[in-house]
mmCIF file of C-alpha atoms in Angstrom:
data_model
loop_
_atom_site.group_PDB
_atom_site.id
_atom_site.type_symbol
_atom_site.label_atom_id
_atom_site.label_comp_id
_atom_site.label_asym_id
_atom_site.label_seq_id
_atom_site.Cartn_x
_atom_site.Cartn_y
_atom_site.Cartn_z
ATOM 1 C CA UNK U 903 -6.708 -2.722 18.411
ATOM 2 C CA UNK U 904 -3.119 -2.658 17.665
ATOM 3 C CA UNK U 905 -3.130 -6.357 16.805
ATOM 4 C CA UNK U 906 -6.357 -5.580 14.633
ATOM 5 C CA UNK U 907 -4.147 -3.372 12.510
ATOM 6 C CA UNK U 908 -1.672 -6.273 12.163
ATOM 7 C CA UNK U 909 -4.259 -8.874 10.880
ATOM 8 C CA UNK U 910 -5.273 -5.871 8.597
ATOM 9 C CA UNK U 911 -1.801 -4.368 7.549
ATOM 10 C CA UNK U 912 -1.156 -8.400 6.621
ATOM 11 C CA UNK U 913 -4.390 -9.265 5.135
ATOM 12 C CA UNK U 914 -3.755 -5.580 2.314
ATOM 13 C CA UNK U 915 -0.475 -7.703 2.063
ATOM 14 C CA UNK U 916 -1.817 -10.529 0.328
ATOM 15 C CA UNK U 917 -3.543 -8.744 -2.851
ATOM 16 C CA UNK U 918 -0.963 -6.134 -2.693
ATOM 17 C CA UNK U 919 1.403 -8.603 -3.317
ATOM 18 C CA UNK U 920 -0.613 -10.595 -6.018
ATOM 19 C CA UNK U 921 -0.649 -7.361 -8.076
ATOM 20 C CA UNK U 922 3.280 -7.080 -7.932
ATOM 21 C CA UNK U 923 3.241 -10.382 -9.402
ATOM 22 C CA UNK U 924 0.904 -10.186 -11.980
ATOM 23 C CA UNK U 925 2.877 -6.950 -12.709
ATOM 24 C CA UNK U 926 6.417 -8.324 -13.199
ATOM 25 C CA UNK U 927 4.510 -11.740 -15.048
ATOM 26 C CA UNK U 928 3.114 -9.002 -17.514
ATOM 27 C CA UNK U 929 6.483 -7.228 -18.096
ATOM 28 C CA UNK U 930 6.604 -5.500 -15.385
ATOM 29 C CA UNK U 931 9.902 -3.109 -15.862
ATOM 30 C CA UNK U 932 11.135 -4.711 -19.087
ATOM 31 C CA UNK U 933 8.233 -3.008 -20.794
ATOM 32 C CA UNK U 934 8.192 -0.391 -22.487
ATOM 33 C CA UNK U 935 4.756 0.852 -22.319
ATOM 34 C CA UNK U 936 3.610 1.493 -18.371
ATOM 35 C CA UNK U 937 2.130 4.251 -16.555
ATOM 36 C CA UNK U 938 3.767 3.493 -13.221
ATOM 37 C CA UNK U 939 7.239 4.610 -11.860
ATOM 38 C CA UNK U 940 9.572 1.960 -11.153
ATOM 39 C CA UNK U 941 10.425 3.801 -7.966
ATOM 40 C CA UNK U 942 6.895 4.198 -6.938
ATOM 41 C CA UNK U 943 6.317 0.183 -7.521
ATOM 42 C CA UNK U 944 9.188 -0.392 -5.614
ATOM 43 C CA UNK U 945 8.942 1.791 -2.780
ATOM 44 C CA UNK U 946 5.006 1.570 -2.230
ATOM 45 C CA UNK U 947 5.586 -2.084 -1.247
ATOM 46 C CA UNK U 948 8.726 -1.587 0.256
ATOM 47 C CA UNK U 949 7.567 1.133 2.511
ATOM 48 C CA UNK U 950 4.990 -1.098 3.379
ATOM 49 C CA UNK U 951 7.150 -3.500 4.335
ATOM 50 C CA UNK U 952 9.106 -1.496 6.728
ATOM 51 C CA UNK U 953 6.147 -0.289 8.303
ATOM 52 C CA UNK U 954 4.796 -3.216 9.141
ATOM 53 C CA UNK U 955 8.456 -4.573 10.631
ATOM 54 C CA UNK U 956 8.083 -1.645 12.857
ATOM 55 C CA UNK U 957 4.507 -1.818 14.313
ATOM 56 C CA UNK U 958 5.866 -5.763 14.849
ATOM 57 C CA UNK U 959 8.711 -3.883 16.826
ATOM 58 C CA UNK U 960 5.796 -1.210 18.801
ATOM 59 C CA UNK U 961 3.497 -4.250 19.757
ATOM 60 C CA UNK U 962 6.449 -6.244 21.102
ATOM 61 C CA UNK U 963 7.998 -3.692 22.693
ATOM 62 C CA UNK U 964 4.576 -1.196 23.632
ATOM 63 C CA UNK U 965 7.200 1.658 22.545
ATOM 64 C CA UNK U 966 5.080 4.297 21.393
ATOM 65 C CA UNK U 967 7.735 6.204 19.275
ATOM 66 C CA UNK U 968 7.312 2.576 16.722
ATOM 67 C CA UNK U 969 4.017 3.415 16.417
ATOM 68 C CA UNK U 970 4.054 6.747 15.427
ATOM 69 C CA UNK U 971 7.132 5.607 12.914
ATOM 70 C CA UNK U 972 5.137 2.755 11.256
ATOM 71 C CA UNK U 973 1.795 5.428 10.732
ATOM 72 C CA UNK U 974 4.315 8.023 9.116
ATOM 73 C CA UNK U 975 5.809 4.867 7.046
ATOM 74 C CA UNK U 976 2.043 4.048 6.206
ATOM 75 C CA UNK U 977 1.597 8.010 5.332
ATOM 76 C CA UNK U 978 4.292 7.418 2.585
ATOM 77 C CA UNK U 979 2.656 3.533 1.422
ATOM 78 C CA UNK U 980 -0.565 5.684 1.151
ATOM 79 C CA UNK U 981 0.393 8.455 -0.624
ATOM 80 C CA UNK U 982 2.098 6.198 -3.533
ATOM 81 C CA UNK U 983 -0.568 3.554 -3.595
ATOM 82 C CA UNK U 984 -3.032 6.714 -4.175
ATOM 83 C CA UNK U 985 -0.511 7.379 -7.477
ATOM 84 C CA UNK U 986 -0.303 3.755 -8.444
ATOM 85 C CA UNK U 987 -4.444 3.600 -8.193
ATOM 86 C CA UNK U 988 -4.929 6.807 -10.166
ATOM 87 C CA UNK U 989 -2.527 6.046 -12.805
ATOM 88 C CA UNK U 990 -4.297 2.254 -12.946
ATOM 89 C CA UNK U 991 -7.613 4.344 -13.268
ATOM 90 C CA UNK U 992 -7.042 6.696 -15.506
ATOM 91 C CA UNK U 993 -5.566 3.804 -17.774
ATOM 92 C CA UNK U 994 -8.501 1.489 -17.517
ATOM 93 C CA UNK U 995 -10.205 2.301 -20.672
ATOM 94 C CA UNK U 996 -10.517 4.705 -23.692
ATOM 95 C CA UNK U 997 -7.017 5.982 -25.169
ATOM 96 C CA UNK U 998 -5.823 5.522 -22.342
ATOM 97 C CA UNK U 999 -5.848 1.815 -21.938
ATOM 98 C CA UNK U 1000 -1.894 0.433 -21.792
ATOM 99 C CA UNK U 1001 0.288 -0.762 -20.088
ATOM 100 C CA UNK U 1002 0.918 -4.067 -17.826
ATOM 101 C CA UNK U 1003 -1.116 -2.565 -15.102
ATOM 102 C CA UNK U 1004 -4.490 -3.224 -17.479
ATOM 103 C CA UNK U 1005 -3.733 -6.934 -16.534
ATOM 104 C CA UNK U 1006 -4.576 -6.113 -13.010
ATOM 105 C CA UNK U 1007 -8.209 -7.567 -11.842
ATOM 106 C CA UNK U 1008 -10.467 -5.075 -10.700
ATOM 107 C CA UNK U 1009 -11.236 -6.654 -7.458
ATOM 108 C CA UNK U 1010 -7.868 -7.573 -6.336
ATOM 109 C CA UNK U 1011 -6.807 -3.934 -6.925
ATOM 110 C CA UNK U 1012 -10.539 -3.174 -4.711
ATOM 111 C CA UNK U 1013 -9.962 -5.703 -2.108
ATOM 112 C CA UNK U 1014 -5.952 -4.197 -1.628
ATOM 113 C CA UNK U 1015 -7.364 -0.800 -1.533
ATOM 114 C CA UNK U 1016 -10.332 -1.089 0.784
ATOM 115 C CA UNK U 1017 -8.121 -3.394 3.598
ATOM 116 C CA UNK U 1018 -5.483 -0.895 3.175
ATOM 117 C CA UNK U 1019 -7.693 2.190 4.278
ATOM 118 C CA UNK U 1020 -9.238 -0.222 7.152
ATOM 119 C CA UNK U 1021 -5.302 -0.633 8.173
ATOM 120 C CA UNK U 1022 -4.685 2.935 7.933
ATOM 121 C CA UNK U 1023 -8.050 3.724 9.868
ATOM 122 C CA UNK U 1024 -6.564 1.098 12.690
ATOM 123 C CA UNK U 1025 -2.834 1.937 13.225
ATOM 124 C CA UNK U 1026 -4.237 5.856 13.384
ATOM 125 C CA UNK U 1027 -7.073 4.505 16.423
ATOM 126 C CA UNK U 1028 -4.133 2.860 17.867
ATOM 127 C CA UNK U 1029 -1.761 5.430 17.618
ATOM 128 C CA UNK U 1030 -4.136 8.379 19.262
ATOM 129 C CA UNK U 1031 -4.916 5.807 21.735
ATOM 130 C CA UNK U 1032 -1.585 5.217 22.833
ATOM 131 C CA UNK U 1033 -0.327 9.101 22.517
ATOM 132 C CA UNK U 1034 -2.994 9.827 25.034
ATOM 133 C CA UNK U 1035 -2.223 6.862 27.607
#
């Protein structure tokens, strides 16, 4: 399973990282007009990141104290992606609507969100599994 939560933490990778580039294509920082943090768009991916080099470092090593480090990293990626998706959401339409983020497609921003709670519902299996071994 822990390898399962690779393939999964990778594959949320992929149109988490398209929507950081259609983000700094837009503007990004340099504009004025954004609902999203700069430090929450840096440190959602960046977490991420990290969290992923150390569940690498649990299943090379079978070390369960990496797991439980990469699924409190992942508590942190989780907690500002939920920001960065209601900010994008509440922003989508109306008098709302600005920003860089309205650039975003709506199914990248699905597909980054649904893998991601798939990886989230994997490194936690894997985690309880290992705690109890």
């Amino acid at each position: 399973m822990g390898y399962a939560a690779l393939g999964a933490w990778i594959l949320a990778a992929v149109p988490g990282g398209y929507l950081l580039v259609i983000w700094t294509a837009n503007g990004g920082r340099s504009t004025k007009v954004t609902r999203f943090p700069i430090l929450v768009v840096v440190g959602h991916p960046l977490a991420a990141v990290a969290g992923l080099g150390v569940w690498i470092a649990y299943l090379a090593t079978g070390n369960a104290a990496y797991a439980w480090v990469a699924f409190a990293a992942l508590l942190v990626v989780v907690v500002q992606g939920f920001m960065l998706f209601t900010r994008w959401l509440v922003g989508r339409g109306g008098r709302h609507a600005r920003g860089v983020e309205q650039a975003f497609p709506a199914a990248a921003v699905t597909a980054h969100g649904a893998v991601a709670v798939m990886t989230v519902v994997l490194v936690f299996l894997t985690v309880i599994e290992v705690t109890r071994a």
